[in-house]
mmCIF file of C-alpha atoms in Angstrom:
data_model
loop_
_atom_site.group_PDB
_atom_site.id
_atom_site.type_symbol
_atom_site.label_atom_id
_atom_site.label_comp_id
_atom_site.label_asym_id
_atom_site.label_seq_id
_atom_site.Cartn_x
_atom_site.Cartn_y
_atom_site.Cartn_z
ATOM 1 C CA LYS A 1060 -20.645 -10.190 9.317
ATOM 2 C CA TRP A 1061 -19.859 -7.347 6.111
ATOM 3 C CA PHE A 1062 -21.079 -4.990 8.504
ATOM 4 C CA LEU A 1063 -19.319 -6.159 11.472
ATOM 5 C CA ALA A 1064 -15.818 -7.077 9.485
ATOM 6 C CA ILE A 1065 -15.978 -2.857 7.914
ATOM 7 C CA TYR A 1066 -16.066 -1.944 11.372
ATOM 8 C CA LEU A 1067 -13.410 -4.406 12.641
ATOM 9 C CA VAL A 1068 -10.691 -3.897 9.510
ATOM 10 C CA THR A 1069 -10.932 -0.031 9.807
ATOM 11 C CA GLN A 1070 -11.234 0.462 13.192
ATOM 12 C CA SER A 1071 -8.184 -1.962 13.858
ATOM 13 C CA LYS A 1072 -5.374 0.398 15.231
ATOM 14 C CA THR A 1073 -3.803 -2.362 12.834
ATOM 15 C CA ASN A 1074 -4.574 -4.081 10.042
ATOM 16 C CA ILE A 1075 -6.847 -7.790 10.906
ATOM 17 C CA ALA A 1076 -5.397 -11.136 9.946
ATOM 18 C CA ALA A 1077 -8.628 -13.056 8.912
ATOM 19 C CA LEU A 1078 -7.315 -16.142 11.619
ATOM 20 C CA ALA A 1079 -8.926 -12.896 13.704
ATOM 21 C CA LEU A 1080 -11.891 -12.189 11.879
ATOM 22 C CA ARG A 1081 -12.869 -15.896 11.121
ATOM 23 C CA ARG A 1082 -12.443 -15.704 15.688
ATOM 24 C CA GLN A 1083 -14.984 -11.771 15.649
ATOM 25 C CA LEU A 1084 -16.930 -13.762 13.067
ATOM 26 C CA GLY A 1085 -17.582 -16.403 13.626
ATOM 27 C CA ILE A 1086 -17.093 -18.425 9.827
ATOM 28 C CA SER A 1087 -14.409 -20.334 8.500
ATOM 29 C CA TRP A 1088 -10.817 -19.622 8.282
ATOM 30 C CA LYS A 1089 -11.202 -19.805 3.738
ATOM 31 C CA ALA A 1090 -14.414 -16.896 4.568
ATOM 32 C CA ALA A 1091 -12.639 -15.114 6.530
ATOM 33 C CA TRP A 1092 -9.938 -14.989 4.096
ATOM 34 C CA LEU A 1093 -12.432 -14.227 1.682
ATOM 35 C CA LEU A 1094 -14.517 -11.567 2.840
ATOM 36 C CA LYS A 1095 -10.977 -10.239 4.380
ATOM 37 C CA HIS A 1096 -9.599 -9.582 0.470
ATOM 38 C CA LYS A 1097 -12.619 -8.743 -1.046
ATOM 39 C CA LEU A 1098 -12.591 -6.035 1.290
ATOM 40 C CA MET A 1099 -8.453 -4.821 0.235
ATOM 41 C CA ASP A 1100 -9.753 -5.402 -2.668
ATOM 42 C CA ALA A 1101 -12.064 -2.731 -2.665
ATOM 43 C CA MET A 1102 -9.779 -0.575 -1.009
ATOM 44 C CA ARG A 1103 -6.981 -0.610 -4.380
ATOM 45 C CA GLN A 1104 -9.824 -0.526 -6.845
ATOM 46 C CA ARG A 1105 -11.057 3.478 -5.000
ATOM 47 C CA GLU A 1106 -6.837 3.924 -4.457
ATOM 48 C CA SER A 1107 -5.856 3.183 -7.929
ATOM 49 C CA SER A 1108 -7.504 6.788 -9.394
ATOM 50 C CA GLN A 1109 -6.625 8.716 -6.813
ATOM 51 C CA PRO A 1110 -2.946 11.053 -7.871
ATOM 52 C CA LEU A 1111 -1.269 12.913 -5.318
ATOM 53 C CA SER A 1112 -0.615 16.196 -5.921
ATOM 54 C CA GLY A 1113 1.683 19.531 -4.921
ATOM 55 C CA ASP A 1114 4.722 18.389 -3.217
ATOM 56 C CA ILE A 1115 5.708 15.037 -3.025
ATOM 57 C CA ARG A 1116 8.346 12.830 -1.582
ATOM 58 C CA VAL A 1117 9.232 9.209 -3.150
ATOM 59 C CA ASP A 1118 11.432 7.087 -2.881
ATOM 60 C CA ASP A 1119 12.196 2.454 -3.767
ATOM 61 C CA ALA A 1120 11.144 0.103 -1.199
ATOM 62 C CA TYR A 1121 10.393 -4.024 -1.024
ATOM 63 C CA LEU A 1122 8.662 -6.278 0.949
ATOM 64 C CA GLY A 1123 9.556 -9.586 1.933
ATOM 65 C CA GLY A 1124 13.272 -10.160 2.672
ATOM 66 C CA GLU A 1125 15.500 -13.056 1.034
ATOM 67 C CA TYR A 1126 15.943 -17.000 0.810
ATOM 68 C CA PRO A 1127 18.359 -18.560 2.225
ATOM 69 C CA GLY A 1128 20.810 -20.007 -0.861
ATOM 70 C CA GLY A 1129 18.923 -18.018 -2.851
ATOM 71 C CA LYS A 1130 19.875 -14.463 -4.675
ATOM 72 C CA SER A 1131 20.627 -11.893 -2.503
ATOM 73 C CA GLY A 1132 20.281 -7.775 -2.379
ATOM 74 C CA ARG A 1133 17.760 -6.720 -4.628
ATOM 75 C CA GLY A 1134 17.743 -9.529 -6.276
ATOM 76 C CA SER A 1135 16.477 -12.009 -4.400
ATOM 77 C CA GLU A 1136 13.504 -13.760 -5.946
ATOM 78 C CA ASN A 1137 11.157 -13.066 -2.608
ATOM 79 C CA LYS A 1138 12.013 -9.867 -2.721
ATOM 80 C CA THR A 1139 8.507 -7.326 -3.775
ATOM 81 C CA ALA A 1140 9.194 -3.792 -5.151
ATOM 82 C CA PHE A 1141 6.952 -0.942 -4.668
ATOM 83 C CA VAL A 1142 7.103 2.820 -4.493
ATOM 84 C CA ALA A 1143 6.384 4.883 -1.849
ATOM 85 C CA ALA A 1144 5.458 8.522 -2.490
ATOM 86 C CA VAL A 1145 4.054 10.903 0.359
ATOM 87 C CA GLU A 1146 2.413 14.053 -0.207
ATOM 88 C CA MET A 1147 3.009 16.678 2.147
ATOM 89 C CA ARG A 1148 1.641 19.853 3.221
ATOM 90 C CA ASN A 1149 2.881 22.560 6.192
ATOM 91 C CA GLY A 1150 5.314 19.959 6.661
ATOM 92 C CA GLN A 1151 3.125 17.530 7.783
ATOM 93 C CA PRO A 1152 2.044 14.030 5.390
ATOM 94 C CA ASN A 1153 -1.056 14.598 3.987
ATOM 95 C CA ARG A 1154 -2.350 11.541 1.157
ATOM 96 C CA VAL A 1155 0.236 8.484 0.904
ATOM 97 C CA ARG A 1156 0.808 5.771 -1.715
ATOM 98 C CA PHE A 1157 2.241 2.925 -1.826
ATOM 99 C CA ASP A 1158 2.208 0.678 -5.311
ATOM 100 C CA PRO A 1159 3.871 -2.430 -6.979
ATOM 101 C CA VAL A 1160 5.827 -1.951 -9.591
ATOM 102 C CA ASP A 1161 7.608 -3.971 -12.040
ATOM 103 C CA GLY A 1162 11.136 -2.393 -11.565
ATOM 104 C CA PHE A 1163 12.493 0.370 -11.180
ATOM 105 C CA SER A 1164 13.691 0.786 -14.771
ATOM 106 C CA PHE A 1165 12.171 4.289 -17.032
ATOM 107 C CA ALA A 1166 9.445 1.345 -18.337
ATOM 108 C CA ALA A 1167 8.679 0.262 -15.736
ATOM 109 C CA LEU A 1168 8.171 3.963 -13.362
ATOM 110 C CA MET A 1169 6.566 4.995 -16.534
ATOM 111 C CA PRO A 1170 2.882 3.912 -16.250
ATOM 112 C CA TRP A 1171 3.437 4.534 -12.149
ATOM 113 C CA ALA A 1172 3.710 7.974 -12.312
ATOM 114 C CA SER A 1173 1.166 9.153 -14.721
ATOM 115 C CA SER A 1174 -1.050 8.431 -12.792
ATOM 116 C CA ALA A 1175 0.204 8.239 -9.344
ATOM 117 C CA LEU A 1176 1.036 11.960 -9.338
ATOM 118 C CA ARG A 1177 -0.846 14.496 -11.206
ATOM 119 C CA ALA A 1178 0.318 17.112 -13.436
ATOM 120 C CA GLY A 1179 2.340 20.703 -11.772
ATOM 121 C CA SER A 1180 3.665 18.348 -8.581
ATOM 122 C CA VAL A 1181 7.142 18.892 -7.508
ATOM 123 C CA ILE A 1182 8.284 15.545 -7.499
ATOM 124 C CA THR A 1183 12.105 15.008 -4.460
ATOM 125 C CA SER A 1184 13.013 10.916 -4.816
ATOM 126 C CA ASP A 1185 16.737 11.233 -3.625
ATOM 127 C CA GLY A 1186 17.978 10.692 -7.368
ATOM 128 C CA LEU A 1187 17.316 7.022 -8.310
ATOM 129 C CA SER A 1188 18.021 6.930 -11.671
ATOM 130 C CA GLY A 1189 14.589 5.334 -12.880
ATOM 131 C CA PHE A 1190 12.917 8.347 -11.343
ATOM 132 C CA ARG A 1191 14.238 10.782 -13.477
ATOM 133 C CA VAL A 1192 11.395 9.641 -15.310
ATOM 134 C CA VAL A 1193 8.905 12.512 -13.754
ATOM 135 C CA GLN A 1194 11.114 14.698 -16.066
ATOM 136 C CA GLN A 1195 9.684 13.617 -19.257
ATOM 137 C CA LEU A 1196 6.670 13.584 -18.265
ATOM 138 C CA GLY A 1197 7.278 17.073 -17.870
ATOM 139 C CA PHE A 1198 7.485 17.186 -13.713
ATOM 140 C CA GLN A 1199 9.989 19.084 -11.421
ATOM 141 C CA HIS A 1200 12.520 17.530 -9.753
ATOM 142 C CA ARG A 1201 14.221 17.440 -7.255
ATOM 143 C CA VAL A 1202 16.929 15.598 -6.527
ATOM 144 C CA VAL A 1203 18.032 14.888 -2.998
ATOM 145 C CA ILE A 1204 21.477 12.216 -2.647
ATOM 146 C CA ALA A 1205 20.678 11.621 2.175
ATOM 147 C CA PRO A 1206 24.340 10.065 2.807
ATOM 148 C CA LYS A 1207 24.102 6.468 4.070
ATOM 149 C CA GLY A 1208 23.235 4.799 6.477
ATOM 150 C CA LYS A 1209 20.778 6.232 9.471
ATOM 151 C CA ALA A 1210 21.345 9.443 9.315
ATOM 152 C CA GLY A 1211 19.967 9.923 5.269
ATOM 153 C CA THR A 1212 16.437 8.044 7.170
ATOM 154 C CA GLU A 1213 16.647 11.638 9.209
ATOM 155 C CA ILE A 1214 16.864 14.834 6.665
ATOM 156 C CA ASP A 1215 14.467 16.519 6.572
ATOM 157 C CA ALA A 1216 13.526 15.870 2.845
ATOM 158 C CA PHE A 1217 12.785 11.854 3.328
ATOM 159 C CA LYS A 1218 12.431 11.654 7.996
ATOM 160 C CA TRP A 1219 8.321 11.589 6.903
ATOM 161 C CA LEU A 1220 9.178 8.997 4.322
ATOM 162 C CA ASN A 1221 10.813 6.706 6.152
ATOM 163 C CA VAL A 1222 8.964 6.703 9.288
ATOM 164 C CA LEU A 1223 6.011 5.807 6.613
ATOM 165 C CA ILE A 1224 7.978 2.695 5.068
ATOM 166 C CA GLY A 1225 9.022 1.891 8.657
ATOM 167 C CA ASN A 1226 5.198 1.306 9.823
ATOM 168 C CA LEU A 1227 3.879 0.370 6.694
ATOM 169 C CA LYS A 1228 6.228 -2.837 6.763
ATOM 170 C CA THR A 1229 6.074 -3.130 10.897
ATOM 171 C CA THR A 1230 1.338 -3.512 10.539
ATOM 172 C CA LEU A 1231 2.339 -5.879 8.158
ATOM 173 C CA SER A 1232 4.491 -8.184 10.067
ATOM 174 C CA GLY A 1233 3.886 -7.568 12.566
ATOM 175 C CA THR A 1234 -0.333 -8.374 11.711
ATOM 176 C CA HIS A 1235 0.833 -11.221 9.399
ATOM 177 C CA HIS A 1236 3.544 -11.951 9.733
ATOM 178 C CA ALA A 1237 4.367 -12.825 6.175
ATOM 179 C CA PHE A 1238 1.912 -13.964 2.650
ATOM 180 C CA LYS A 1239 2.739 -14.417 -0.567
ATOM 181 C CA PHE A 1240 4.043 -10.670 -1.704
ATOM 182 C CA SER A 1241 4.158 -11.852 -5.371
ATOM 183 C CA LYS A 1242 0.380 -12.130 -6.092
ATOM 184 C CA TYR A 1243 -0.729 -9.786 -2.469
ATOM 185 C CA ALA A 1244 0.870 -6.590 -2.702
ATOM 186 C CA ALA A 1245 -1.296 -4.188 -4.284
ATOM 187 C CA ARG A 1246 -4.084 -5.367 -1.941
ATOM 188 C CA TYR A 1247 -2.221 -4.459 1.240
ATOM 189 C CA LEU A 1248 -0.033 -1.925 0.605
ATOM 190 C CA ALA A 1249 -3.506 -0.167 -0.321
ATOM 191 C CA GLU A 1250 -5.613 -1.512 2.683
ATOM 192 C CA VAL A 1251 -2.975 0.614 4.761
ATOM 193 C CA GLN A 1252 -2.606 2.834 2.306
ATOM 194 C CA TYR A 1253 -6.088 3.537 2.358
ATOM 195 C CA ARG A 1254 -6.184 3.596 6.301
ATOM 196 C CA PHE A 1255 -3.800 6.252 6.186
ATOM 197 C CA ASN A 1256 -5.630 8.920 3.628
ATOM 198 C CA ARG A 1257 -8.483 8.817 5.523
ATOM 199 C CA ARG A 1258 -7.637 8.729 9.589
ATOM 200 C CA ALA A 1259 -8.909 11.686 9.900
ATOM 201 C CA ASP A 1260 -12.569 10.456 10.181
ATOM 202 C CA LEU A 1261 -12.317 7.554 11.478
ATOM 203 C CA CYS A 1262 -16.545 6.599 12.093
ATOM 204 C CA ALA A 1263 -16.049 8.365 8.321
ATOM 205 C CA LEU A 1264 -15.045 5.344 7.134
ATOM 206 C CA ILE A 1265 -17.733 3.007 7.774
ATOM 207 C CA PRO A 1266 -19.897 3.790 5.501
ATOM 208 C CA ARG A 1267 -17.003 5.084 3.098
ATOM 209 C CA LEU A 1268 -15.577 1.250 2.387
ATOM 210 C CA LEU A 1269 -19.426 0.400 2.548
ATOM 211 C CA LYS A 1270 -19.041 3.256 -1.060
ATOM 212 C CA ALA A 1271 -16.479 1.269 -2.230
ATOM 213 C CA VAL A 1272 -17.602 -2.024 -1.284
ATOM 214 C CA MET A 1273 -21.368 -1.457 -3.833
ATOM 215 C CA GLN A 1274 -18.837 1.163 -6.519
ATOM 216 C CA ALA A 1275 -15.381 -1.818 -6.568
ATOM 217 C CA LYS A 1276 -15.961 -3.378 -9.680
ATOM 218 C CA PRO A 1277 -16.922 -7.464 -9.164
ATOM 219 C CA CYS A 1278 -14.878 -9.887 -7.525
ATOM 220 C CA PRO A 1279 -15.302 -13.631 -8.628
ATOM 221 C CA ARG A 1280 -15.952 -16.582 -6.290
ATOM 222 C CA GLY A 1281 -14.254 -18.303 -8.359
ATOM 223 C CA VAL A 1282 -11.254 -16.325 -8.938
ATOM 224 C CA PHE A 1283 -10.138 -16.434 -5.075
ATOM 225 C CA GLN A 1284 -11.378 -19.620 -4.151
ATOM 226 C CA ALA A 1285 -8.648 -21.096 -6.659
ATOM 227 C CA LEU A 1286 -6.469 -18.395 -4.668
ATOM 228 C CA ILE A 1287 -7.269 -19.820 -1.393
ATOM 229 C CA GLU A 1288 -6.266 -23.736 -2.438
ATOM 230 C CA GLN A 1289 -3.239 -22.658 -4.172
ATOM 231 C CA GLU A 1290 -3.056 -20.790 0.070
ATOM 232 C CA THR A 1291 -3.454 -24.542 1.943
#
């Protein structure tokens, strides 16, 4: 069951939901949910130790929409902030990182920048004040102010980054429709990141994820069982 689950998770063109895993594996939804989240957490642990380097483009992004009658814009209670970053090589995206953060202040972005970026990299942002934290850490920081509207998504500096963010959101919304962003964003984002960063060799994804699972820190069933009960 585990081997087949790893195959399905790694070889699917888009993400595969726990409900689809249940049907493919012939197990209960709870067991499929538990298995899927253990695999995603192994991906998260693996990706957390892989900083980007070189020419890096960064942007602020959010998962989730606004609650009816709730706060609007970035203050919405249903929105989870994350940093989208892409490592460019020869004009093409090489690797990405999608990291949940508490916000886009200096204090929130300092730990992210310290762990997600390799020393000596050149960071390009759109001028959001929080990203100036990279200068304090000794990175070269290039600011490109993007025009408003659709034209701002198509400028060379951020074109590929915006494509990747769009693909990410389409993949998540098309497969899962909705999930508790504040609880599970790190795992779902890590799954997309893990697969993209290893897209060049789909066959190798299977043994590589097996290795990641064996090296990951334990994910006790009791912790996941409590989460499953909250879901149901």
